[in-house]
Coordinates of C-alpha atoms and ligand atoms in Angstrom, one line a residue:
X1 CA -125.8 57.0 57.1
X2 CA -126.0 59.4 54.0
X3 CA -123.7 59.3 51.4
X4 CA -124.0 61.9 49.5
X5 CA -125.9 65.5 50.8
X6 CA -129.6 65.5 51.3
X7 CA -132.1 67.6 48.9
X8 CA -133.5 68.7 52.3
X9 CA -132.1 70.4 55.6
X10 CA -133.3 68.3 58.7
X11 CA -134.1 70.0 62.2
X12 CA -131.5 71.0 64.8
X13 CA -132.4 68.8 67.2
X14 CA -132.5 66.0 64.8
X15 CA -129.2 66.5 63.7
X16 CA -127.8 66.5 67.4
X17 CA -129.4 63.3 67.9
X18 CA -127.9 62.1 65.2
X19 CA -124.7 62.8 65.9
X20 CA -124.8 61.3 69.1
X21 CA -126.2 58.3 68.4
X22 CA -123.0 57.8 65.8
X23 CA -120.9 58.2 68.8
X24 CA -122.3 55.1 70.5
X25 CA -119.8 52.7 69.3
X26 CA -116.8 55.0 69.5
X27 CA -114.1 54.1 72.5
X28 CA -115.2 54.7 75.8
X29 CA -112.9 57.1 77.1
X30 CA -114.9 58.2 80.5
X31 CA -114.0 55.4 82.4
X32 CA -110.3 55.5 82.5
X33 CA -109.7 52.5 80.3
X34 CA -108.5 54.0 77.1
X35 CA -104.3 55.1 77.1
X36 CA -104.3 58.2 74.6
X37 CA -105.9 59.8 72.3
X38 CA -108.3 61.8 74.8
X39 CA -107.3 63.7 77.8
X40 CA -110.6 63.9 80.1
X41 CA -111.2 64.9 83.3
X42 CA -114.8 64.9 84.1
X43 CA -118.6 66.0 82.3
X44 CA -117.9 69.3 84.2
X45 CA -114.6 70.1 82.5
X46 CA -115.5 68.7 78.8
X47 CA -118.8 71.6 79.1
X48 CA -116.6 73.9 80.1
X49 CA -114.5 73.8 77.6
X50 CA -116.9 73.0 75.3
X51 CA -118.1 76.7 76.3
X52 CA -115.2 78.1 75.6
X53 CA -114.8 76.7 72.2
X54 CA -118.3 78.0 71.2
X55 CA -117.3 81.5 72.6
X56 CA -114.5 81.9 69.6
X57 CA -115.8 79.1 67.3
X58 CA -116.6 81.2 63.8
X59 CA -113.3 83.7 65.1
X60 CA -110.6 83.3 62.3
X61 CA -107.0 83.7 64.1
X62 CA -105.0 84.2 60.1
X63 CA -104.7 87.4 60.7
X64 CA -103.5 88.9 64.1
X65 CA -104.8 92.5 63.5
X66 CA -108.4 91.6 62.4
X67 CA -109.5 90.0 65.5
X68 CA -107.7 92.0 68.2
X69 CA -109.0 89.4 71.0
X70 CA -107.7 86.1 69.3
X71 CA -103.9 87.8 69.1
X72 CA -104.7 88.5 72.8
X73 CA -105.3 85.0 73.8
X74 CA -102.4 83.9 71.3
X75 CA -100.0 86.6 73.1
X76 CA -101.3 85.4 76.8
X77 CA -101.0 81.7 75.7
X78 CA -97.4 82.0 74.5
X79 CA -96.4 84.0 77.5
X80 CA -97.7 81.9 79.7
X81 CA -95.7 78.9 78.4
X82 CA -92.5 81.2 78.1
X83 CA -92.5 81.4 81.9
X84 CA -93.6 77.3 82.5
X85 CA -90.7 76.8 80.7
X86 CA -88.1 79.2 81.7
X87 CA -87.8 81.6 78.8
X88 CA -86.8 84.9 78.5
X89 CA -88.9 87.5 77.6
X90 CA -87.1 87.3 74.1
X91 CA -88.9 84.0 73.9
X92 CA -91.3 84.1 71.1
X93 CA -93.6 82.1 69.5
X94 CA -97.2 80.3 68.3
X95 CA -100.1 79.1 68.9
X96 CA -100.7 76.1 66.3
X97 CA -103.4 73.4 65.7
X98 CA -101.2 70.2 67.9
X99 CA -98.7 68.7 68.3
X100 CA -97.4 67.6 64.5
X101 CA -98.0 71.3 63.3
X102 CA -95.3 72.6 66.2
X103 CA -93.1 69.9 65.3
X104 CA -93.7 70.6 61.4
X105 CA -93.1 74.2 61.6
X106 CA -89.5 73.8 63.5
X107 CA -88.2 71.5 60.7
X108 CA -89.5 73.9 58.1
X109 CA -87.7 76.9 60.4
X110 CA -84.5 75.5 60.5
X111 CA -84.3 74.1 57.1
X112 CA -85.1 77.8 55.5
X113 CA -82.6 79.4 58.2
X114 CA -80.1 76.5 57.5
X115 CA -80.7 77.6 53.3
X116 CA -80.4 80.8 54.2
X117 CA -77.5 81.8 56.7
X118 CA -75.5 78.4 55.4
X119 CA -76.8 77.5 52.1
X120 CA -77.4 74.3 53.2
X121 CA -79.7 72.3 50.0
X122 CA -79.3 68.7 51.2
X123 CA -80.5 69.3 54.6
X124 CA -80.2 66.8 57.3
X125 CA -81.9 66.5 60.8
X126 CA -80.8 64.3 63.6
X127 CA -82.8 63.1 66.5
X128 CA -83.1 59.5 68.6
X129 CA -84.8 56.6 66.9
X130 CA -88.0 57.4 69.6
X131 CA -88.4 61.1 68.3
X132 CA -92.5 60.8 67.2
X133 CA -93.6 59.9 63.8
X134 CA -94.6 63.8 63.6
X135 CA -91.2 64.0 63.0
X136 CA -90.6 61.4 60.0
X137 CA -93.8 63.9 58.6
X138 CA -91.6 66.5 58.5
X139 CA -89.0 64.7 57.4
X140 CA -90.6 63.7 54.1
X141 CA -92.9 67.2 54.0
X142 CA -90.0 69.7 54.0
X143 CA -87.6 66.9 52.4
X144 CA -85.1 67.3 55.5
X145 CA -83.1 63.5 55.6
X146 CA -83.2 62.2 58.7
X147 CA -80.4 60.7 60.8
X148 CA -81.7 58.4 63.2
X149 CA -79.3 57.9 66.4
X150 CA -80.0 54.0 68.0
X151 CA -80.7 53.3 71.3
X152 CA -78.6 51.8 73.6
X153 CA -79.5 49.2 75.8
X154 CA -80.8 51.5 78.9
X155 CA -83.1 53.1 75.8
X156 CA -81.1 56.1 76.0
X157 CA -79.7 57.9 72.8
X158 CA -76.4 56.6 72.1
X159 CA -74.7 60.5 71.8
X160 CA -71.0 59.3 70.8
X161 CA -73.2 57.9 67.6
X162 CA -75.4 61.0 67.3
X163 CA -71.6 62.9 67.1
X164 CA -71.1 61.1 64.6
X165 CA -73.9 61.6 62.9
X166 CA -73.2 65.4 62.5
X167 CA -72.1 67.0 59.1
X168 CA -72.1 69.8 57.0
X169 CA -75.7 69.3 56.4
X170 CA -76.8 69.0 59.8
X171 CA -79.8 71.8 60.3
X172 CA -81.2 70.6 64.0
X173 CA -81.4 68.3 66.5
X174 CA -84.3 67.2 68.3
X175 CA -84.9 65.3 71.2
X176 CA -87.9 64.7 73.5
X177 CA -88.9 65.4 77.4
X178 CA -90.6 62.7 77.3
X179 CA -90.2 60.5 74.0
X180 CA -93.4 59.2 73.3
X181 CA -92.4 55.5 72.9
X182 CA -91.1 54.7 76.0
X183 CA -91.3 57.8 78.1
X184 CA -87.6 58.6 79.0
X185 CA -86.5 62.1 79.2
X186 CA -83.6 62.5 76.5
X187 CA -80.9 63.9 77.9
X188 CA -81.2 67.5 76.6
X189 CA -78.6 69.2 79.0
X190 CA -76.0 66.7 76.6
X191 CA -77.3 67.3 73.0
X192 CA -77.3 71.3 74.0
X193 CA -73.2 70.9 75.3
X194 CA -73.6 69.8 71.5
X195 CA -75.6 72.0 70.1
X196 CA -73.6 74.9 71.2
X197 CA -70.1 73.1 70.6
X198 CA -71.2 72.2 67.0
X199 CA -73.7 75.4 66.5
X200 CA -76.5 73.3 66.0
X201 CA -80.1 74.5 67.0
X202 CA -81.7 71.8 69.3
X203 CA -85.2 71.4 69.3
X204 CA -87.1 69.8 72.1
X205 CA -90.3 67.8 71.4
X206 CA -92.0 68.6 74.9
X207 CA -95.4 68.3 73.2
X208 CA -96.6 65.5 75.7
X209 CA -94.3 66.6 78.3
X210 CA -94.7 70.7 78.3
X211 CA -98.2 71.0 80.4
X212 CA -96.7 68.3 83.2
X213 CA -93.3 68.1 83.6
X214 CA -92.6 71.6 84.9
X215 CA -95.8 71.0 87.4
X216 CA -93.9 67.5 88.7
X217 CA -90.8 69.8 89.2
X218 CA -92.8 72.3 91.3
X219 CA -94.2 69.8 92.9
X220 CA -90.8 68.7 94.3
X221 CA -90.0 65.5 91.8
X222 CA -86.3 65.8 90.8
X223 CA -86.3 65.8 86.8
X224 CA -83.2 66.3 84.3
X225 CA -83.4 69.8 83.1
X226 CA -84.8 69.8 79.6
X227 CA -86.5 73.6 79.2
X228 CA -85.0 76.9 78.0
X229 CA -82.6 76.8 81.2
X230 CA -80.3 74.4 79.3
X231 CA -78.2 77.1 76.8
X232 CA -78.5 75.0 73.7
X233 CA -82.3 74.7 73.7
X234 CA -83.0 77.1 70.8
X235 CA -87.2 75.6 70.5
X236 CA -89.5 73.6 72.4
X237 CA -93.2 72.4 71.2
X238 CA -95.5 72.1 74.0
X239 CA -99.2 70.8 73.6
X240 CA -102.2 72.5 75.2
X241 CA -104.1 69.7 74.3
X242 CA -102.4 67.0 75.8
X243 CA -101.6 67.5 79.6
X244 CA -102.8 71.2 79.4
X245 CA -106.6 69.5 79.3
X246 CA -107.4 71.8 76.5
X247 CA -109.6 71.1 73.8
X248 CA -108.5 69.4 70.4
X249 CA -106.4 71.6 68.1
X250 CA -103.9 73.6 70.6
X251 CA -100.2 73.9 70.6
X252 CA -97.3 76.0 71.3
X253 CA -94.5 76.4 69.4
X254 CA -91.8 78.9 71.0
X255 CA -88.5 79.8 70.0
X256 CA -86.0 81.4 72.2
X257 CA -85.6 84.5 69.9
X258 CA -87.2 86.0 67.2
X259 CA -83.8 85.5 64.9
X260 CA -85.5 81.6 64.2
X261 CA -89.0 82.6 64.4
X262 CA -88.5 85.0 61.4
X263 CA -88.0 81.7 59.5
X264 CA -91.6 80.2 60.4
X265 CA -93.1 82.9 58.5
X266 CA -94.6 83.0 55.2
X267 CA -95.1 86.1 52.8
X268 CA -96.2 86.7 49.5
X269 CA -96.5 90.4 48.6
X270 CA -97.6 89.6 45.0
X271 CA -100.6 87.5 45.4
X272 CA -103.6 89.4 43.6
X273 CA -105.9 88.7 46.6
X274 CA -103.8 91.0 48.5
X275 CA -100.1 90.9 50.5
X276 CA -100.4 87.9 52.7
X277 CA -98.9 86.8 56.0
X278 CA -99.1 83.7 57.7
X279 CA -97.2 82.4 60.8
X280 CA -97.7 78.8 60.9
X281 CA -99.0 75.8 58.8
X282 CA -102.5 76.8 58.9
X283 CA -104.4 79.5 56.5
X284 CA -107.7 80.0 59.0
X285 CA -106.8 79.5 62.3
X286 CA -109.2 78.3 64.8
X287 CA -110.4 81.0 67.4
X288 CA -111.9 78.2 69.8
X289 CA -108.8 76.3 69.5
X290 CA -107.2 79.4 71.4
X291 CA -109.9 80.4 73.7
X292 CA -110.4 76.6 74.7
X293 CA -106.7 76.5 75.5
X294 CA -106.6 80.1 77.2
X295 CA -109.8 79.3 79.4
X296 CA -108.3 75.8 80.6
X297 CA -104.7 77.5 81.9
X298 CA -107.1 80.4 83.4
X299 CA -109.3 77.3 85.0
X300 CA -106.3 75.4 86.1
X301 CA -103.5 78.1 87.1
X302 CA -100.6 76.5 88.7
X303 CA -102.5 75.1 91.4
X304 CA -104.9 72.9 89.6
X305 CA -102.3 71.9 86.9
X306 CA -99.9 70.8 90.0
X307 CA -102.7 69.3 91.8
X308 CA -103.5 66.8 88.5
X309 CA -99.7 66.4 88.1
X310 CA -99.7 64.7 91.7
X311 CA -102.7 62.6 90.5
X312 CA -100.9 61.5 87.4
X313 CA -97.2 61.3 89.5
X314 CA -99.6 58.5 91.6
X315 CA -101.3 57.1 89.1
X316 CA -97.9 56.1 87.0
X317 CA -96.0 55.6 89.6
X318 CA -98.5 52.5 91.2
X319 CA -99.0 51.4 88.1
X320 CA -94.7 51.0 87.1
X321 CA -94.4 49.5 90.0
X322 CA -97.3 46.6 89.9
X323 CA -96.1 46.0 86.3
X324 CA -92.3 45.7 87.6
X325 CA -94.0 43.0 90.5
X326 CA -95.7 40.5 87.6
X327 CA -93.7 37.4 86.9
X328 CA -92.1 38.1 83.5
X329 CA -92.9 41.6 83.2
X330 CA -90.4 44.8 82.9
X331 CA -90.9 48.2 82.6
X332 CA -88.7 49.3 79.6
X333 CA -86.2 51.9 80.5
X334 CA -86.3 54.3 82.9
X335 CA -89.3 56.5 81.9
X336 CA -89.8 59.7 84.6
X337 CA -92.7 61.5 83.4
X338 CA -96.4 60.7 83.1
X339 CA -96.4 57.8 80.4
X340 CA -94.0 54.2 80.5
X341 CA -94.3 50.7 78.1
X342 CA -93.6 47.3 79.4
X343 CA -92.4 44.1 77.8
X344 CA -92.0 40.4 78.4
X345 CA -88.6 38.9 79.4
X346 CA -89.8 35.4 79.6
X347 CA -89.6 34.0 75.7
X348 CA -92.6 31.7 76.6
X349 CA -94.9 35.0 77.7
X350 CA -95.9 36.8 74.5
X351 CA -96.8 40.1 75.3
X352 CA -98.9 41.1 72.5
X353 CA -100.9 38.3 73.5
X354 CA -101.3 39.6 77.1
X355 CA -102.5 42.6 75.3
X356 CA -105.5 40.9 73.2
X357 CA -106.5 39.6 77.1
X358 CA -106.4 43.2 78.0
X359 CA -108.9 44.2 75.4
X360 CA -111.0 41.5 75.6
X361 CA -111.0 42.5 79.2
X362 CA -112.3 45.7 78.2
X363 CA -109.2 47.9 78.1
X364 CA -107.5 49.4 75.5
X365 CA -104.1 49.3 75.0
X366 CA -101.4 50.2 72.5
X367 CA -99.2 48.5 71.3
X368 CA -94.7 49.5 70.5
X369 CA -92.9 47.6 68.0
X370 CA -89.3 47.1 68.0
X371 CA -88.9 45.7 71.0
X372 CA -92.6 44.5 71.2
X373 CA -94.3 46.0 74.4
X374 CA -97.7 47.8 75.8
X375 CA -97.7 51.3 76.3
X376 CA -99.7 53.5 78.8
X377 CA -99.7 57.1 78.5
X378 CA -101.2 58.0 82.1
X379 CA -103.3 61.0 83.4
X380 CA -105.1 61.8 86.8
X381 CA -108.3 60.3 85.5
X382 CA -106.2 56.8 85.8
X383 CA -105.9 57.0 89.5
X384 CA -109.0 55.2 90.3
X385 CA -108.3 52.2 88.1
X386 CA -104.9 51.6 88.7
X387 CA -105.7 48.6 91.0
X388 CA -108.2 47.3 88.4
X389 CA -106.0 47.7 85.5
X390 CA -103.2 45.8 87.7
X391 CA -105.7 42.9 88.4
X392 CA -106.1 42.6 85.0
X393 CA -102.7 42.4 83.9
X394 CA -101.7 39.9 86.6
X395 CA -104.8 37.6 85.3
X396 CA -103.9 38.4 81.6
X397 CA -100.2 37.0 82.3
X398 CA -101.4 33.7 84.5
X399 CA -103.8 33.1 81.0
X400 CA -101.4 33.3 78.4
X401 CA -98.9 31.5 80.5
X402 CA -101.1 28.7 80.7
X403 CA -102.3 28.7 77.2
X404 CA -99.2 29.2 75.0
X405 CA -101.3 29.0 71.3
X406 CA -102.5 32.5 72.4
X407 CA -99.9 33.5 71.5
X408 CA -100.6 32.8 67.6
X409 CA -104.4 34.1 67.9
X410 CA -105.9 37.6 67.4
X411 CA -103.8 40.6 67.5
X412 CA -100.6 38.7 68.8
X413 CA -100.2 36.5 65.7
X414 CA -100.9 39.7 63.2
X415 CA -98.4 41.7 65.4
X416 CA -96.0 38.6 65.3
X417 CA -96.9 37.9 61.6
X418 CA -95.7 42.2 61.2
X419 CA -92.5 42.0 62.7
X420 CA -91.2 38.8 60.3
X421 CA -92.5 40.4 57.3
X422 CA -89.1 41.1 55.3
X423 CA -90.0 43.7 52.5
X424 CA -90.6 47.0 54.7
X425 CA -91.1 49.1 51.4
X426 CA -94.0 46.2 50.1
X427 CA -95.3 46.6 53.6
X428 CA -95.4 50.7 53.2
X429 CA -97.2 50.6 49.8
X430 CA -99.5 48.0 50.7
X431 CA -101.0 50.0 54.1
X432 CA -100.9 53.1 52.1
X433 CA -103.3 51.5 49.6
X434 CA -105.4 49.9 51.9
X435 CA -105.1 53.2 54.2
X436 CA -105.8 55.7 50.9
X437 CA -108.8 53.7 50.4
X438 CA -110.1 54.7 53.7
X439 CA -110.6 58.1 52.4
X440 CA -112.7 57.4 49.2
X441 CA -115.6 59.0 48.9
X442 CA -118.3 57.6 50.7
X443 CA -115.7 55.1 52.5
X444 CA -116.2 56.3 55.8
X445 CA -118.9 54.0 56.4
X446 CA -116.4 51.1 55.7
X447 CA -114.9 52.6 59.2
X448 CA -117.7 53.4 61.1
X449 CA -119.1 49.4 60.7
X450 CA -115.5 48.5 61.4
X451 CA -115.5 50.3 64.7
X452 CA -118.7 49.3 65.7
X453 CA -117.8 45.4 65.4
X454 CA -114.8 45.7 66.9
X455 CA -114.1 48.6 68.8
X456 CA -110.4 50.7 68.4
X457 CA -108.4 48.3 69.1
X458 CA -109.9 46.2 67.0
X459 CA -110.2 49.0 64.3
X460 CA -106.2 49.1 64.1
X461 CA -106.1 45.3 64.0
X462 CA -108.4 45.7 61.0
X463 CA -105.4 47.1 59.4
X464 CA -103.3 45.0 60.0
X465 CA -105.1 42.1 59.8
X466 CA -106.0 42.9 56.1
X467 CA -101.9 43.5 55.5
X468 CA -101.0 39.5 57.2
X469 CA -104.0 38.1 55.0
X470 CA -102.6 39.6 52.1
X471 CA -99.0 38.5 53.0
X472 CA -100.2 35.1 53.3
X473 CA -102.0 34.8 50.4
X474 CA -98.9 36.4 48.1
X475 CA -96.8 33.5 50.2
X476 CA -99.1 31.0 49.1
X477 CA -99.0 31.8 45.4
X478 CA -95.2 32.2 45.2
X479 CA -95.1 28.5 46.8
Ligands
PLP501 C1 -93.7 63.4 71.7 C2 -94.8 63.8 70.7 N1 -94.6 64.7 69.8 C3 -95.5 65.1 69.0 C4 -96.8 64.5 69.0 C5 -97.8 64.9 68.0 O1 -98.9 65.5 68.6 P1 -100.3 65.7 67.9 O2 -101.0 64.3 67.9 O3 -101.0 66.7 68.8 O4 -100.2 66.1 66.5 C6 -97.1 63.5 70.0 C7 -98.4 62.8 70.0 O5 -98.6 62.0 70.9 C8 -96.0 63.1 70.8 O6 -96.2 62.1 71.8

């Protein structure tokens, strides 16, 4: 791999080579057995959109009145969502890059409209201890202190807690349809009786949830409303990307008026490079992001997105239910939309462990903390392996059960090793170091070896693996 730019171009076709070949090592995720990150369908769909992209892929979307056609998609895009999600037509909003710029830009929205109507300065946001790290981003981005409400045991928010939480300070709420660690639907209807009580915007983090919920509910499935028809709702982030099967970088933020949208803009009419406007995080915007994401709802329509809803409605619930049938093994909570975790309740099974005999059976599976669990975020391309994956899991169980020092192995002794060490801050710096280091120049081979020897799962364990050693040697001189 070069390190550094070469004195000479190299040939087109060369290059593409190239490129693919670095690929080779990279996750699998064609065959079903990888749990996020991608959202595939088929080699059809992925050129299609690929197609799409290309279409708009030098188009800049900063400025809505230079390319006419990108503000077009944008305006289709939004609207489009607006009626998935039972807006108005006062609902108003964005297109953004994902998932963590939709949740960044509400925080920043309500903090400025919270400075400005209430002249709040110590501003304070409260959501459920599940809301998605995006969040804890935003938190420390737009310096917005967070007030985390626990769980109770059913892993629902614990709402006579989150009343509690509420003060002068309080900007927003947020909760989640679904929440990404466990994939239960918060109960919105309840935190917007709040909202409205305590005049407190609610946000909801529908970013995995936006592009299949409402298509389960047309389908028939009975859901706890969590959309714009609940009165305290006053934002929702839904991703494109995710369930929409769009391309990488597309999200919606919408707001149900343009009285908190005004907030999410930025001006400055002094800059010598001209007055400037910008409506989200971004300065350049994309144009395939958009025309990737406009071409898959045109592909789709409500048909086709209802259609893969059923798929994934299957999928998750065959899967749930094989988990629930294993010896020792619980599905945590009560998790309705496309996406569910899973613990042990036998001491003696250690889940993590289980995991490690997932991967080395070729899957790849994440991993919750806190309580320790394996997560599967599940799409139609899953409904073909569900009886493999189950297999697996039953086999994974009956070999950690008979071999208990698995259990201090691998991934399930640096995950065990994680969740004893006592100094969370030490932890913090220490992966930030190791993580910063990641992104020195000319590091990136460091990562591409890494993934190549042990795949993603492995990659992550890398991490981590580095932190225990460290631990253990810092133990070892203090003794
Ligand atoms: C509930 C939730 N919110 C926000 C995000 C962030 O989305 P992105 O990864 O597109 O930035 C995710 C990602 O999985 C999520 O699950």
């Amino acid at each position: 791999m070069h390190k550094s730019m070469p004195e000479e171009g190299s040939v087109a076709s060369d290059i593409m080579q190239r490129l693919e070949v670095f690929k080779q090592h990279d996750p699998d995720y064609k065959d079903g057995r990888l749990w996020s990150l991608v959202y595939y369908l088929n080699e059809e769909h992925s050129e299609f959109l690929k197609d799409a992209y290309h279409c708009y892929a030098s188009e800049n979307g900063l400025n809505p009145g230079a390319f006419k056609s990108l503000k077009r998609l944008e305006s289709e895009i939004i609207s489009a969502t607006a009626e998935l999600l039972h807006g108005t037509d006062d609902v108003c909003g964005v297109v953004t890059s994902g998932g963590t710029e939709s949740c960044l830009m509400a925080v920043k929205t309500y903090r400025d409209r919270a400075r400005d109507l209430r002249k709040i300065r110590r501003p304070e946001m409260i959501m459920p201890a599940t809301a998605h790290v995006a969040w804890f981003k935003a938190s420390e981005y737009f310096d917005v202190r967070v007030r985390l409400v626990p769980l109770k045991d059913d892993f629902t928010p614990d709402l006579q807690k989150l009343e509690r939480l509420i003060n002068r300070n309080t900007i927003m709420m947020v909760g989640a349809a679904p929440e990404y660690p466990h994939g239960m639907i918060d109960p919105i209807s309840a935190m917007g009786k709040i909202g409205q009580d305590r005049n407190i915007p609610l946000h909801v983090d529908a970013c995995v949830g936006g592009f299949i919920l409402p298509f389960m509910e047309m389908n028939g499935e009975s859901l706890p409303p969590w959309d714009y028809r609940v009165p305290g709702v006053t934002s929702i982030s839904a991703d494109i990307h995710k369930y929409g099967f769009a391309a990488k970088g597309a999200s919606t933020i919408t707001y149900r008026s343009l009285d908190y949208l005004r907030y999410q803009m930025f001006v400055y009419e002094d800059w010598p490079g001209g007055v400037f406007a910008s409506s989200a995080l971004l300065g350049t915007r994309p144009g395939g992001g958009y025309s990737a994401a406009w071409a898959a709802l045109q592909l789709f329509g409500k048909e086709g997105y209802r259609d893969l809803a059923a798929d994934t409605l299957e999928a998750v619930t065959r899967l749930k239910a094989g988990v629930n049938a294993i010896n020792g093994l619980q599905v945590m909570g009560n998790p309705q939309g496309p996406l569910f975790s899973y613990r042990s309740l036998d001491p003696d099974l250690n889940i993590y462990a289980v995991g490690d005999q997932m991967d080395a059976r070729g899957w790849q599976v994440n991993r919750n903390q806190g309580p320790p669990g394996l997560h599967a975020m599940v799409t139609a391309q899953h409904l073909p392996v569900v009886d493999h994956y189950l297999a697996d899991l039953a086999e994974s169980v009956a070999v950690v059960r008979a071999d208990p020092s698995l259990a201090q192995q691998g991934g399930a002794a640096t995950y065990g090793m994680m969740a004893h060490v006592p100094l969370r801050g030490m932890v913090k710096k220490k992966i930030l170091d190791m993580y910063s280091e990641q992104y020195r120049a000319g590091g990136a081979e460091l990562d591409i070896e890494g993934a190549s020897s042990e795949g993603v799962a492995g990659g992550k364990l890398g991490l981590l693996d580095r932190l225990v050693q460290w631990y253990v040697a810092r133990q070892a001189r203090k003794a």
